[in-house]
Amino acid sequence: MSYPDGRLNLGTLKGVSSVVGPHGVGASPNDKKSKNKFIRGKKKSIFENYMSKEDVSEGLKRGTLIQGVLRINPKKFHEAFIPSPDGDRDIFIDGIVARNRALNGDLVVVKLLPEEQWKVIKPESSDKETEGAYESDLPEEICGSHLQQSLKGHKDSPDVIIEAQFDDSDSEDGRGNTQNVLVDDIKKLSVSVHEKGETDAGAPSAKVESTSMAQDTRASPERSLQRSAKVVYIVEKKHSRAATGFIKLLADKNSELFRKYALFSPSDHRVPRIYVPLKDCPQDFMTRPKDYANTLFICRIVDWKEDSNFALGQLAKSLGQAGEIEPETEGILTEYGVDFSDFSSEVLECLPQNLPWTIPPEEFSKRRDLRKDCVFTIDPSTARDLDDALSCKLLADGNTYEVGVHIADVSYFVPEGSELDQVAAQRATSVYLVQKVIPMLPRALCEELCSLNPMTDKLTFSVIWTLTSEGKILSEWFGRTIICSCTKLSYEHAQSMIESPTKTIPEQELPPISAEHTVEEVHQAVLNLHRIAKELRKQRFLDGALRLDQLKLAFTLDYETGLPQGCHIYEYRDSNKLVEEFMLLANMAVAHKIYRAYPERALLRRHPPPQTKMLNDLEEFCDQMGLSMDFTSSGALNKSITEIFGDDKYSLARKEVLTSMCSRPMQMALYFCSGMLQDQEQFRHYALNVPLYTHFTSPIRRFADVMVHRLLAATLGYRAVPDVEPSVLQKQADHCNDRRMAAKRVHELSTSLFFAILVKESGPLESEAMVMGVLNQAFDVLVLRYGVQKRIYCNALPLRSHHFRKVGKKPVLTLVWDPEDMEQEPVQQVITIFSLVEVVLRAEAAALKYSAILKRPGTEDLLGLQDKEECDCDHDHEQED
C-alpha cells in the first residue's frame, strides 16, 4: 500500500513479510506458504536475533561471514549492498528484513544466502543499481576541492581532484542527496535492453521488480548471479540514528496505537518510518495536524524490536519550515552527527586567558626565528583560519632556493588529554557548509591564536628545503619555528603576480605588506615558487600521479538574506596549483620522517586501488565507445584522460563526462596506523602513486594533522615518545575517517540545498548538457554550466514516441517530438552517449526538488558553453579545498 505522499508502507516492501519464511530472512516475499504461516494469537518476530559476538568472531575467521559497511540505495531503499572483500561485484542485501535493522553506513556482518537465492543479473537489464548505491565516497585526495567551498580552502588536496559534484533531486530524499546519477555498474550504460516489455529501472511510472532470485528464473548462460546475503550482526552503529522529517497521524483512528503514537516519516527514505509518542508532539498536533504538514522535525531512533516493522523514536525538536536554509541545514548536521554546539566553559578555560596573547620568552630559545624572512600566506579572500604560510629566497650561489612550508603549531595550544583535546578529537574535523563553518576548535584558536595572520608573531612547525629551480631536493629540515607573515595574499593576488611577471603591481591592488618587505620582494618570491611548483608538478605526473578534475559549483550569497544569488564553476588556476604542490611536498616529507622514527606508530594516509569489478566494467564500456583508455595504473589513466581529447569545447565536455565516469571505481583514502598493517604495499597512495603519505598541513581543521604534529615533535626530540598502542591509534584513525566522510556528505548536501534553492528562486535555468548514459526510457546528462548530473525521463517530454536500439555496441534512443504546429512534421532527435543537448532545470512543487527537462530541438540555437564571465554571477566567495 502507498501513503498519500507516495511513500511506501514499510510493511509491504520487498523482503518484508509477517513472518520469517522457510528459507530464513532471504525467503522470497512471493512465497505464499511463508505468508500463511502466521502464528495465531502470538506475535511472530519479523527480524532474526543477532548472532553472538563469539559466533561472529569465529565465522569471520572461518570465512563463513563477511564484514563491511552497509550502503542503502537512496533510489530503491529496499536494496542494500556491502563491498565484496575481493573487489568483485558488491554483495546484495534484499529488503528490510535481510537488512535486520541496520542503517546506511553501519559496519555489519553478513552471511551469504544459498546460491539459489542469489540475485540474477541479466545482461540486457537496465537496472542501474546492480553495483550498489554509491554516494560520493571518493577521498579528499580525489574529490579534494570541495570540503570548504565557501570559507576556507585546503591546499594539500593533491593527486586526483574531483571538484564538488552532486545530484540533488533524482533520489527519493525530499531535500536531495549526494547520489550520483551516473550508473553504478558502468557496464549497464551500453548493454542492450529489450525494446518491448522492458522498462527503465529509474522511470517514475515504471513498475520495477528489483531483484529476481535464482530459483525464479530459468538457467541461462547469459545470466550471472550476484551474491546475496543477510545481516546477522551490527559491529558498529555508525549511522547517527537521527533523521529529519515530518509527523502525521496514524491512519487507523480506531487502533490503540492511534491514541499513543504519531508516525514520523524521514525525508531520507533509507531510514525506516518511526513511531513517536504523542507526548513528544506539539500540544495541538492531534487537533490541527495539517498545521504541521510542512514543519521539519528531528527524530532519534531509540529502539527497534524484532517483531516490529517500525522503529520507536523520540522527537528531539522542531526545526522550522521545510525548504528554508537554516532548518534544513540544522537537520543535515544532526543527521550526520555533527556537533555544532557552543564550546563549553571547561574547553574555553584551556585557552590562554590573558589576551592579547604574546609568545612566552622561553619559546624563542626553543625555536628557529624566521621573523625577518619574507613569509606570506595565500588563501581564499574570505579565509580567516590561516594554517599555512610559504617562504622562498634565492641562496648565495644564485642557483638554489630555500623554500619553507610553515604550519600553525596548533598542538602547542591543545594540551594532550585536556578537555580541549578531547572535544577536538571527537569532532575530528571542521565541517564546511556553503554559508558557514562548524569549527573543530574554538574560534579564538582558529582565527586568532593559531591563524597565521599578517604582521603578528606566530608559532609554527616548518619544513624547509634547499631546492634547485628544477625542483630537485638537496636537503630538508624539520623544526619548530616562529614566523611573522608579511602579508595575506588571496589566490587572486598571487594569480595576478604569476600572470604579470615583469609588471610592477600597484600597491593599492594588493593587501598591506609589512615595512620590512617590499611588493617586489613578495612578487619575486611568488614567481620563484610558481616556477619550482611547475617543475614539481610535471615530475609528479611523470612519476604516475592521477588527477580527475570535475566541475565544482561556487555560489554568491545575498549579504542580508543569505539566499544564493547566483553560481559559477570554480576555476582552478596556477596560484592554487602553486600552494597545492608545496603542501603535498610537506605532507610526503613528514610521512617519511615519522615512519622512519616510529614504524609501528606512524599515522599515515593510504589510498587503495580502484574497485576491480567497476574498473573492468568501465574499461569494457570505453572499448565499446571506441575510447582508447589505459587503466593499468594511476599514471596510465591520467595520461589517457589528458591525451584522448582535444581542446575544443565539445572535446572538453566529453572529458568532463569521462572524468566523472572514472571517479566511480575510486575508493576512499583512509588514515591508518602503520603498525596495524603487515603488508607495506597497502600503505601506498594510489592517486599520488607514492609509498607514504600523511596529513600535516591543516591542523586547525583536521585532528589527524594534530596527531601527526605530535608524532613529528617526538621524532625531533621536542617531547616524549608517544606511549600509545597501535590499536589505540588505529581507533583514533578510524574515527577521523568516519568524521571526514560525514563532513564530506554534509558539505555535498549543503551544496545541493543551495543549488535547489537557487533553481527555485532564480529558475528555470538553461544550460547545455552532455549525455552520460542511455537507457530504454531515460538518459542521464551532465549539466555543463552547473556541474550537476540529472536523469531525463521520456515520459516527462511531449513525445509522440521513443525507440531504443543498439547500433553496434552503442545504445541509441530516438525521440519523436510532437510538432508544435499540426501542419508540421514530427521532429526526430537521436540521443547517444556524448550527445550535446540543451536542458532546462526547473523547480518542482515538492520542497527543494527540481527536474531537468530536455528542450525541444530547433526552438533556438544552443547557448554554447558558458564562460565564467557569462554566468549570472562573478563572485570570490568560494575557493578550492
Short mmCIF file of C-alpha atoms in Angstrom, two decimals, residues 12 79 83 192 213 248 300 327 332 355 419 445 472 487-488 527 539 552 621 648 666 701 756 793 817 848 857:
data_model
loop_
_atom_site.label_atom_id
_atom_site.label_comp_id
_atom_site.label_asym_id
_atom_site.label_seq_id
_atom_site.Cartn_x
_atom_site.Cartn_y
_atom_site.Cartn_z
CA THR A 12 4.86 -4.08 2.19
CA GLU A 79 18.14 -2.58 -1.87
CA PRO A 83 31.59 -4.30 -0.76
CA SER A 192 21.16 -3.96 -24.90
CA MET A 213 16.11 -14.61 -7.34
CA LYS A 248 1.40 12.73 10.75
CA ARG A 300 16.08 9.88 17.07
CA PRO A 327 16.11 24.43 9.39
CA ILE A 332 21.64 17.86 7.84
CA LEU A 355 44.50 38.38 25.71
CA GLU A 419 39.09 18.98 27.69
CA LEU A 445 42.23 29.43 18.27
CA LYS A 472 65.33 18.76 -7.06
CA THR A 487 51.11 39.87 4.05
CA LYS A 488 47.91 37.91 3.46
CA LEU A 527 57.25 33.83 -9.18
CA GLN A 539 57.64 15.42 -12.24
CA LYS A 552 32.81 22.42 -8.90
CA PHE A 621 32.41 0.45 -21.69
CA ASP A 648 37.73 22.37 -28.39
CA MET A 666 37.79 5.01 -6.93
CA ARG A 701 40.69 21.96 10.77
CA ALA A 756 17.94 23.66 -5.24
CA TYR A 793 12.66 10.70 -18.48
CA TRP A 817 8.64 15.05 -30.72
CA LEU A 848 13.77 21.65 -2.74
CA PRO A 857 15.37 20.71 -30.76
#
